[in-house]
Tab-separated table of C-alpha atoms and ligand atoms in Angstrom:
chain	number	residue	atom	x	y	z
A	1	UNK	CA	146.184	55.568	91.618
A	2	UNK	CA	148.730	57.083	93.008
A	3	UNK	CA	152.410	55.064	94.649
A	4	UNK	CA	155.563	57.199	95.967
A	5	UNK	CA	158.542	57.645	93.959
A	6	UNK	CA	162.215	58.906	95.381
A	7	UNK	CA	162.962	62.405	94.348
A	8	UNK	CA	166.382	61.846	93.196
A	9	UNK	CA	166.828	57.796	91.944
A	10	UNK	CA	162.724	57.997	91.105
A	11	UNK	CA	162.823	54.646	91.989
A	12	UNK	CA	158.445	53.797	93.136
A	13	UNK	CA	157.110	52.331	95.790
A	14	UNK	CA	153.969	50.868	97.225
A	15	UNK	CA	151.554	51.891	98.818
A	16	UNK	CA	151.435	49.703	101.459
A	17	UNK	CA	154.744	50.063	102.093
A	18	UNK	CA	155.847	51.427	105.178
A	19	UNK	CA	158.680	53.294	104.602
A	20	UNK	CA	159.835	57.859	104.621
A	21	UNK	CA	162.467	57.598	102.696
A	22	UNK	CA	164.223	55.896	99.413
A	23	UNK	CA	166.920	53.481	100.541
A	24	UNK	CA	169.381	55.705	98.873
A	25	UNK	CA	168.588	58.068	100.928
A	26	UNK	CA	166.228	60.468	98.627
A	27	UNK	CA	162.163	61.652	99.420
A	28	UNK	CA	159.818	60.693	98.822
A	29	UNK	CA	156.389	61.986	96.972
A	30	UNK	CA	153.173	60.497	96.909
A	31	UNK	CA	152.695	60.813	92.630
A	32	UNK	CA	149.597	60.200	90.550
A	33	UNK	CA	148.440	58.438	88.124
A	34	UNK	CA	146.332	61.477	86.125
A	35	UNK	CA	144.190	59.826	83.868
A	36	UNK	CA	142.824	57.682	86.283
A	37	UNK	CA	141.438	61.080	88.961
A	38	UNK	CA	138.069	62.154	87.011
A	39	UNK	CA	138.052	65.556	88.551
A	40	UNK	CA	136.338	69.344	87.695
A	41	UNK	CA	135.708	72.950	89.605
A	42	UNK	CA	132.146	71.738	89.721
A	43	UNK	CA	133.000	68.717	92.064
A	44	UNK	CA	134.628	71.102	94.144
A	45	UNK	CA	131.576	72.902	94.846
A	46	UNK	CA	130.452	73.423	98.883
A	47	UNK	CA	131.509	74.857	102.190
A	48	UNK	CA	136.181	74.816	102.475
A	49	UNK	CA	137.799	72.090	104.215
A	50	UNK	CA	141.013	69.233	103.847
A	51	UNK	CA	138.339	66.415	102.639
A	52	UNK	CA	136.803	69.085	100.130
A	53	UNK	CA	139.492	67.635	97.769
A	54	UNK	CA	139.432	63.723	99.158
A	55	UNK	CA	139.770	63.473	95.259
A	56	UNK	CA	143.286	64.411	95.531
A	57	UNK	CA	144.505	62.354	99.110
A	58	UNK	CA	145.996	59.124	99.061
A	59	UNK	CA	143.483	57.467	101.158
A	60	UNK	CA	140.476	54.849	100.678
A	61	UNK	CA	139.024	54.743	104.809
A	62	UNK	CA	137.323	56.739	106.866
A	63	UNK	CA	138.792	60.143	107.868
A	64	UNK	CA	140.267	60.402	111.282
A	65	UNK	CA	138.963	64.623	111.219
A	66	UNK	CA	138.360	67.184	113.783
A	67	UNK	CA	137.195	69.320	110.172
A	68	UNK	CA	140.527	70.507	109.359
A	69	UNK	CA	141.050	74.036	106.519
A	70	UNK	CA	138.714	75.860	105.522
A	71	UNK	CA	140.581	78.209	107.095
A	72	UNK	CA	139.737	82.410	106.108
A	73	UNK	CA	142.099	84.186	104.136
A	74	UNK	CA	142.070	88.025	104.378
A	75	UNK	CA	142.402	90.417	102.604
A	76	UNK	CA	144.934	92.937	105.074
A	77	UNK	CA	144.606	96.010	103.454
A	78	UNK	CA	145.739	98.309	105.824
A	79	UNK	CA	148.884	96.648	106.415
A	80	UNK	CA	148.766	96.079	102.469
A	81	UNK	CA	148.823	100.197	102.372
A	82	UNK	CA	151.567	99.932	105.136
A	83	UNK	CA	153.844	98.596	103.152
A	84	UNK	CA	153.282	100.182	100.122
A	85	UNK	CA	151.580	96.873	98.413
A	86	UNK	CA	148.935	96.646	96.192
A	87	UNK	CA	146.655	92.954	97.232
A	88	UNK	CA	147.946	91.309	99.894
A	89	UNK	CA	146.401	88.513	102.111
A	90	UNK	CA	146.839	85.961	105.261
A	91	UNK	CA	145.683	82.789	104.678
A	92	UNK	CA	145.730	82.323	108.792
A	93	UNK	CA	145.870	78.939	109.879
A	94	UNK	CA	145.537	79.334	113.261
A	95	UNK	CA	142.004	78.821	112.921
A	96	UNK	CA	142.870	75.505	112.290
A	97	UNK	CA	141.356	72.576	115.891
A	98	UNK	CA	144.634	72.214	116.784
A	99	UNK	CA	145.765	76.253	116.468
A	100	UNK	CA	148.578	75.302	113.424
A	101	UNK	CA	148.833	74.218	109.860
A	102	UNK	CA	149.655	71.445	111.271
A	103	UNK	CA	146.516	69.336	111.857
A	104	UNK	CA	146.402	69.121	107.270
A	105	UNK	CA	148.611	66.496	107.323
A	106	UNK	CA	148.175	65.409	110.627
A	107	UNK	CA	144.195	64.354	109.711
A	108	UNK	CA	145.854	62.815	106.965
A	109	UNK	CA	148.312	61.528	107.563
A	110	UNK	CA	146.641	59.001	110.811
A	111	UNK	CA	143.919	58.428	108.486
A	112	UNK	CA	146.797	56.902	107.055
A	113	UNK	CA	148.724	54.717	109.933
A	114	UNK	CA	145.485	53.149	110.917
A	115	UNK	CA	144.706	52.018	107.130
A	116	UNK	CA	148.666	50.732	107.274
A	117	UNK	CA	147.461	49.055	110.849
A	118	UNK	CA	150.286	50.803	112.442
A	119	UNK	CA	149.881	50.269	116.298
A	120	UNK	CA	151.370	53.671	117.568
A	121	UNK	CA	152.404	57.284	116.136
A	122	UNK	CA	155.545	59.020	116.628
A	123	UNK	CA	157.223	62.606	116.353
A	124	UNK	CA	159.657	64.775	117.036
A	125	UNK	CA	158.412	68.671	117.240
A	126	UNK	CA	158.714	72.071	118.394
A	127	UNK	CA	155.544	72.350	119.536
A	128	UNK	CA	152.840	71.997	116.646
A	129	UNK	CA	153.147	68.719	115.399
A	130	UNK	CA	153.151	67.307	118.283
A	131	UNK	CA	150.473	68.987	120.169
A	132	UNK	CA	148.904	68.382	116.425
A	133	UNK	CA	149.449	64.526	116.987
A	134	UNK	CA	148.632	64.208	120.231
A	135	UNK	CA	145.025	64.940	118.917
A	136	UNK	CA	144.503	63.336	116.213
A	137	UNK	CA	145.952	59.960	117.772
A	138	UNK	CA	142.849	60.379	120.612
A	139	UNK	CA	140.648	61.033	118.320
A	140	UNK	CA	141.817	57.840	116.078
A	141	UNK	CA	142.455	55.761	119.730
A	142	UNK	CA	146.100	55.851	118.893
A	143	UNK	CA	148.721	56.145	121.039
A	144	UNK	CA	150.763	59.389	119.880
A	145	UNK	CA	154.519	59.251	122.018
A	146	UNK	CA	156.387	62.546	121.501
A	147	UNK	CA	160.438	64.547	121.506
A	148	UNK	CA	160.358	67.711	122.310
A	149	UNK	CA	163.106	70.040	122.545
A	150	UNK	CA	163.773	70.886	126.265
A	151	UNK	CA	163.140	74.201	127.777
A	152	UNK	CA	162.118	75.336	123.799
A	153	UNK	CA	158.979	74.210	123.747
A	154	UNK	CA	156.426	76.982	123.628
A	155	UNK	CA	153.540	76.600	126.611
A	156	UNK	CA	150.364	76.174	124.648
A	157	UNK	CA	151.801	73.792	122.941
A	158	UNK	CA	153.213	71.292	125.428
A	159	UNK	CA	149.721	71.984	126.906
A	160	UNK	CA	148.029	70.449	123.400
A	161	UNK	CA	150.830	67.606	123.612
A	162	UNK	CA	149.770	66.222	127.304
A	163	UNK	CA	146.300	66.957	127.441
A	164	UNK	CA	145.188	65.138	124.750
A	165	UNK	CA	146.863	62.060	126.438
A	166	UNK	CA	150.098	61.650	124.435
A	167	UNK	CA	153.439	60.296	125.610
A	168	UNK	CA	155.872	63.683	126.292
A	169	UNK	CA	159.534	63.444	125.555
A	170	UNK	CA	161.625	66.058	127.357
A	171	UNK	CA	165.460	65.083	124.666
A	172	UNK	CA	167.985	67.813	126.528
A	173	UNK	CA	169.011	69.245	122.297
A	174	UNK	CA	167.246	70.810	120.331
A	175	UNK	CA	164.826	69.097	117.609
A	176	UNK	CA	167.170	67.964	114.760
A	177	UNK	CA	168.699	65.850	117.557
A	178	UNK	CA	165.159	65.244	118.484
A	179	UNK	CA	164.316	64.685	115.048
A	180	UNK	CA	166.630	61.780	114.606
A	181	UNK	CA	166.470	60.002	117.481
A	182	UNK	CA	162.022	59.541	116.758
A	183	UNK	CA	163.330	58.074	113.692
A	184	UNK	CA	165.446	55.279	114.885
A	185	UNK	CA	162.052	54.499	117.584
A	186	UNK	CA	160.112	54.317	114.859
A	187	UNK	CA	162.878	51.451	112.712
A	188	UNK	CA	162.865	49.819	115.872
A	189	UNK	CA	159.647	49.550	117.167
A	190	UNK	CA	157.921	49.501	114.140
A	191	UNK	CA	155.915	53.198	115.562
A	192	UNK	CA	154.485	55.584	112.345
A	193	UNK	CA	156.900	58.124	111.562
A	194	UNK	CA	154.758	61.529	111.151
A	195	UNK	CA	156.824	64.537	110.468
A	196	UNK	CA	156.830	66.042	107.867
A	197	UNK	CA	159.594	63.472	106.049
A	198	UNK	CA	156.680	61.309	105.895
A	199	UNK	CA	155.084	61.823	102.368
A	200	UNK	CA	151.567	61.310	102.872
A	201	UNK	CA	151.989	64.323	105.512
A	202	UNK	CA	152.424	66.788	103.084
A	203	UNK	CA	149.662	65.572	101.207
A	204	UNK	CA	147.212	67.007	103.293
A	205	UNK	CA	149.042	70.438	103.736
A	206	UNK	CA	149.137	70.897	99.625
A	207	UNK	CA	145.737	71.195	100.642
A	208	UNK	CA	146.815	74.991	101.880
A	209	UNK	CA	146.954	76.023	97.825
A	210	UNK	CA	144.091	74.139	96.427
A	211	UNK	CA	142.089	75.894	99.672
A	212	UNK	CA	143.668	79.437	98.441
A	213	UNK	CA	143.210	77.951	94.359
A	214	UNK	CA	139.723	77.724	94.767
A	215	UNK	CA	139.069	80.949	97.272
A	216	UNK	CA	140.720	83.547	94.947
A	217	UNK	CA	138.278	81.832	92.341
A	218	UNK	CA	140.281	79.370	91.072
A	219	UNK	CA	143.196	81.697	90.971
A	220	UNK	CA	145.990	81.124	92.155
A	221	UNK	CA	148.058	85.017	94.327
A	222	UNK	CA	151.244	85.682	91.930
A	223	UNK	CA	153.824	84.967	95.263
A	224	UNK	CA	152.879	82.595	98.433
A	225	UNK	CA	155.058	83.896	102.057
A	226	UNK	CA	156.201	81.204	103.950
A	227	UNK	CA	158.134	80.688	107.436
A	228	UNK	CA	160.422	77.977	106.896
A	229	UNK	CA	161.188	75.349	109.639
A	230	UNK	CA	161.781	72.032	108.451
A	231	UNK	CA	160.888	72.635	105.717
A	232	UNK	CA	157.783	70.824	104.378
A	233	UNK	CA	155.182	73.146	104.122
A	234	UNK	CA	156.662	74.506	101.629
A	235	UNK	CA	157.251	71.883	99.171
A	236	UNK	CA	153.903	70.744	99.949
A	237	UNK	CA	151.761	73.890	98.926
A	238	UNK	CA	154.312	73.980	96.183
A	239	UNK	CA	153.433	70.334	94.901
A	240	UNK	CA	149.154	71.595	95.802
A	241	UNK	CA	149.796	74.479	92.833
A	242	UNK	CA	151.808	72.371	90.789
A	243	UNK	CA	148.857	69.646	90.810
A	244	UNK	CA	146.316	72.170	90.059
A	245	UNK	CA	147.850	73.119	87.213
A	246	UNK	CA	148.695	69.848	85.662
A	247	UNK	CA	145.091	69.278	86.209
A	248	UNK	CA	144.027	72.884	84.111
A	249	UNK	CA	142.706	74.568	87.342
A	250	UNK	CA	145.031	77.980	87.694
A	251	UNK	CA	147.258	79.190	84.928
A	252	UNK	CA	150.488	79.806	86.384
A	253	UNK	CA	152.731	78.474	90.574
A	254	UNK	CA	153.033	81.760	92.517
A	255	UNK	CA	155.710	82.790	93.546
A	256	UNK	CA	157.195	80.039	96.577
A	257	UNK	CA	158.980	82.518	99.112
A	258	UNK	CA	159.800	80.850	102.040
A	259	UNK	CA	161.040	83.521	105.226
A	260	UNK	CA	163.623	81.940	107.725
A	261	UNK	CA	164.529	83.432	111.126
A	262	UNK	CA	168.848	84.934	110.842
A	263	UNK	CA	169.726	81.777	113.563
A	264	UNK	CA	167.770	79.137	111.745
A	265	UNK	CA	169.025	79.961	108.177
A	266	UNK	CA	170.058	76.408	106.172
A	267	UNK	CA	167.871	77.819	103.579
A	268	UNK	CA	168.243	81.626	103.331
A	269	UNK	CA	171.590	80.729	102.578
A	270	UNK	CA	171.853	78.298	100.420
A	271	UNK	CA	169.517	79.676	97.890
A	272	UNK	CA	171.822	82.047	98.409
A	273	UNK	CA	174.790	81.170	97.777
A	274	UNK	CA	173.197	79.114	95.605
A	275	UNK	CA	173.710	75.625	97.062
A	276	UNK	CA	172.596	72.575	95.699
A	277	UNK	CA	172.365	71.342	99.262
A	278	UNK	CA	172.156	72.956	102.471
A	279	UNK	CA	175.269	72.801	105.323
A	280	UNK	CA	173.752	72.609	108.333
A	281	UNK	CA	173.202	74.775	111.394
A	282	UNK	CA	174.974	72.927	114.794
A	283	UNK	CA	173.077	76.050	116.988
A	284	UNK	CA	169.983	77.447	115.314
A	285	UNK	CA	167.766	80.139	118.026
A	286	UNK	CA	165.512	82.527	117.623
A	287	UNK	CA	162.449	83.582	119.342
A	288	UNK	CA	160.474	82.327	117.060
A	289	UNK	CA	160.468	78.795	118.252
A	290	UNK	CA	158.815	77.148	116.048
A	291	UNK	CA	160.831	77.230	113.804
A	292	UNK	CA	164.276	76.652	115.219
A	293	UNK	CA	165.671	74.137	113.616
A	294	UNK	CA	168.932	73.852	111.820
A	295	UNK	CA	169.147	70.443	109.553
A	296	UNK	CA	165.843	71.092	107.551
A	297	UNK	CA	164.863	67.293	106.836
A	298	UNK	CA	163.422	68.295	103.373
A	299	UNK	CA	165.293	70.992	102.351
A	300	UNK	CA	166.007	68.886	99.146
A	301	UNK	CA	161.986	69.998	98.513
A	302	UNK	CA	162.147	73.180	99.490
A	303	UNK	CA	164.720	74.564	97.618
A	304	UNK	CA	163.275	72.617	94.513
A	305	UNK	CA	159.900	75.046	95.101
A	306	UNK	CA	161.601	77.500	95.810
A	307	UNK	CA	164.073	77.486	92.299
A	308	UNK	CA	161.755	75.991	89.412
A	309	UNK	CA	158.667	78.386	90.921
A	310	UNK	CA	161.228	80.917	89.877
A	311	UNK	CA	160.718	82.576	94.515
A	312	UNK	CA	163.294	83.365	96.643
A	313	UNK	CA	164.313	83.062	100.360
A	314	UNK	CA	165.585	86.063	103.153
A	315	UNK	CA	166.419	86.150	106.504
A	316	UNK	CA	164.408	88.454	108.895
A	317	UNK	CA	165.744	89.571	112.241
A	318	UNK	CA	163.646	88.529	116.081
A	319	UNK	CA	163.625	92.231	115.754
A	320	UNK	CA	161.532	92.065	112.823
A	321	UNK	CA	159.413	89.056	113.750
A	322	UNK	CA	158.252	90.788	117.147
A	323	UNK	CA	157.275	93.753	115.395
A	324	UNK	CA	155.245	92.205	111.624
A	325	UNK	CA	153.473	90.495	115.073
A	326	UNK	CA	152.765	93.361	116.466
A	327	UNK	CA	151.599	94.854	113.184
A	328	UNK	CA	149.263	91.792	112.334
A	329	UNK	CA	148.194	92.194	115.200
A	330	UNK	CA	146.448	95.701	116.078
A	331	UNK	CA	146.715	97.331	112.793
A	332	UNK	CA	144.494	94.073	111.379
A	333	UNK	CA	143.119	92.327	113.912
A	334	UNK	CA	144.870	89.018	113.422
A	335	UNK	CA	146.745	86.757	116.070
A	336	UNK	CA	149.136	84.917	115.319
A	337	UNK	CA	152.028	83.277	116.689
A	338	UNK	CA	156.036	84.773	116.338
A	339	UNK	CA	156.717	81.497	113.050
A	340	UNK	CA	153.946	83.164	111.213
A	341	UNK	CA	154.712	86.876	111.329
A	342	UNK	CA	157.958	86.131	110.342
A	343	UNK	CA	156.302	85.782	106.000
A	344	UNK	CA	154.679	89.106	107.351
A	345	UNK	CA	158.756	90.495	108.587
A	346	UNK	CA	160.465	88.465	105.311
A	347	UNK	CA	156.920	90.513	103.365
A	348	UNK	CA	158.331	94.073	104.689
A	349	UNK	CA	162.519	93.542	104.224
A	350	UNK	CA	161.324	92.283	100.534
A	351	UNK	CA	159.640	94.879	99.816
A	352	UNK	CA	162.074	97.591	101.169
A	353	UNK	CA	164.926	95.347	99.356
A	354	UNK	CA	162.365	95.773	95.716
A	355	UNK	CA	162.588	91.993	95.030
A	356	UNK	CA	158.917	92.279	95.997
A	357	UNK	CA	156.575	93.999	93.035
A	358	UNK	CA	154.900	96.354	95.402
A	359	UNK	CA	151.934	95.100	92.072
A	360	UNK	CA	152.076	91.446	93.196
A	361	UNK	CA	149.211	89.658	94.002
A	362	UNK	CA	150.113	88.282	97.687
A	363	UNK	CA	150.029	85.618	100.168
A	364	UNK	CA	150.947	85.112	103.228
A	365	UNK	CA	150.597	82.199	105.513
A	366	UNK	CA	151.010	82.758	109.363
A	367	UNK	CA	150.906	79.215	110.466
A	368	UNK	CA	150.447	79.059	114.094
A	369	UNK	CA	147.581	81.248	116.120
A	370	UNK	CA	149.139	83.950	118.348
A	371	UNK	CA	148.123	81.951	122.367
A	372	UNK	CA	150.121	79.181	121.309
A	373	UNK	CA	152.627	81.642	122.885
A	374	UNK	CA	151.571	83.006	124.874
A	375	UNK	CA	154.834	83.582	127.448
A	376	UNK	CA	156.325	85.441	124.609
A	377	UNK	CA	153.152	87.620	123.942
A	378	UNK	CA	153.945	88.637	127.894
A	379	UNK	CA	157.548	88.951	126.979
A	380	UNK	CA	157.104	92.005	124.527
A	381	UNK	CA	154.306	94.168	125.265
A	382	UNK	CA	153.672	96.177	128.403
A	383	UNK	CA	151.892	94.766	131.429
A	384	UNK	CA	148.566	95.022	132.729
A	385	UNK	CA	148.327	98.366	134.652
A	386	UNK	CA	147.050	96.650	137.899
A	387	UNK	CA	144.659	99.858	139.456
A	388	UNK	CA	141.791	100.018	142.950
A	389	UNK	CA	138.500	98.565	141.696
A	390	UNK	CA	136.819	102.257	141.802
A	391	UNK	CA	135.720	104.790	139.159
A	392	UNK	CA	138.889	107.745	140.004
A	393	UNK	CA	142.139	105.175	139.516
A	394	UNK	CA	139.823	103.474	135.442
A	395	UNK	CA	139.100	106.931	135.023
A	396	UNK	CA	142.705	108.018	135.783
A	397	UNK	CA	145.140	105.294	134.411
A	398	UNK	CA	142.680	105.176	131.616
A	399	UNK	CA	143.212	109.178	130.728
A	400	UNK	CA	146.826	108.857	131.324
A	401	UNK	CA	147.002	105.965	129.080
A	402	UNK	CA	145.378	107.798	126.297
A	403	UNK	CA	146.953	110.778	126.292
A	404	UNK	CA	150.526	109.409	127.022
A	405	UNK	CA	149.505	107.246	123.422
A	406	UNK	CA	148.644	111.061	122.186
A	407	UNK	CA	145.617	110.070	122.068
B	1	F0G	N1	154.850	77.588	111.369
B	1	F0G	C1	155.129	76.673	112.980
B	1	F0G	C2	154.074	77.547	113.225
B	1	F0G	C3	155.223	75.783	112.578
B	1	F0G	O1	154.267	74.964	113.645
B	1	F0G	C4	156.245	75.145	111.235
B	1	F0G	C5	157.077	74.192	111.730
B	1	F0G	C6	156.181	76.897	110.462
B	1	F0G	C7	155.984	77.173	110.570
B	1	F0G	C8	157.697	75.633	109.600
B	1	F0G	O2	156.264	74.749	108.635
B	1	F0G	O3	158.633	72.519	109.654
B	1	F0G	O4	156.664	72.210	107.419
B	1	F0G	O5	158.669	74.385	107.445
B	1	F0G	N2	156.616	73.226	113.695
B	1	F0G	C9	157.666	71.625	113.071
B	1	F0G	C10	156.742	71.192	114.117
B	1	F0G	C11	159.264	71.848	113.175
B	1	F0G	O6	157.201	70.640	114.682
B	1	F0G	O7	155.566	71.412	114.706
B	1	F0G	P1	157.747	73.398	107.899
């Protein structure tokens, strides 16, 4: 019903092989035989979840699941008005079990690990992948090893990896160094690699596209905006929309629009300079630690997704990211981590530049929850006001505060 296929040389591999990239070095895709898949919109009634779309997922055993997916698609009218847009939605992936979209990939990836009889799972991570792998490893009863860039992982994510029992290694280096190491470790030790270079993980993440179309009444938006780090998610979501179009469920694939931080933007540079490959950045830096990545492993897929869909890529500054995070939180009540806010910052910038039309129906994906990075919140928000425990002190502080804010 499906096989793995190299996106460069089209060499095929059986689904029983443990393989992450082609012998030619190209990335692999999971390719389905649609003549074997009998599915109609009627078969997709019922509540949203990753496993609702099981007919389009490459596993046969009982899933290792914590009820991932089914995340809200919020209309954000106040924010849209502020940006001068008519119809904007936020797909809040921070509402997944571990607080990020990674759970969609891990429920499928860890289930696949069991199907392939793997005994240990491993990843490198800027934080969220490690949290999710620790949780799904625990759920599956399989040991997890995670390699993190030392000092650059938000506390909430580190706490999850530690509490759920992963072996946590803090690497003196950045994410790109950690990914190189974990790939070598997996090859040597036979651990199952669950970074997004693993095509099965991306199959779980493509359900973001399925859910958005489902939530919009089997329609695709005109444009999808999301943060880009290792460039797996943009590739996965594009694949999801393309599959829906091939199945005749939707008429158009949205313009895939990737946002990177100014200090870590190899994909944006390749798009802007019309290059066929990215030039890695040796020293990526941004407040959005989740996307602090200089050599995205899925760049080839992401460049194709952006170009084939007629999308674009743009950078945002750390200040723009922090402003967007505040806006989303205070105008709409949606709390996201800095990397996720880059999709909102990117929307504003691209509207200002006249690249996004104000009539477009846009979905911004917010990839991780605010609570993942509470240390950052304390750095960018006013401190709590400490006062005596008396009503006078409370009133004085409240009214002083309201007056100061002009209310
Ligand atoms: N947003 C958040 C919150 C993330 O954690 C990541 C990636 C991205 C966006 C970018 O997604 O890599 O598919 O382009 N985090 C990875 C990790 C790298 O290790 O948690 P991508």
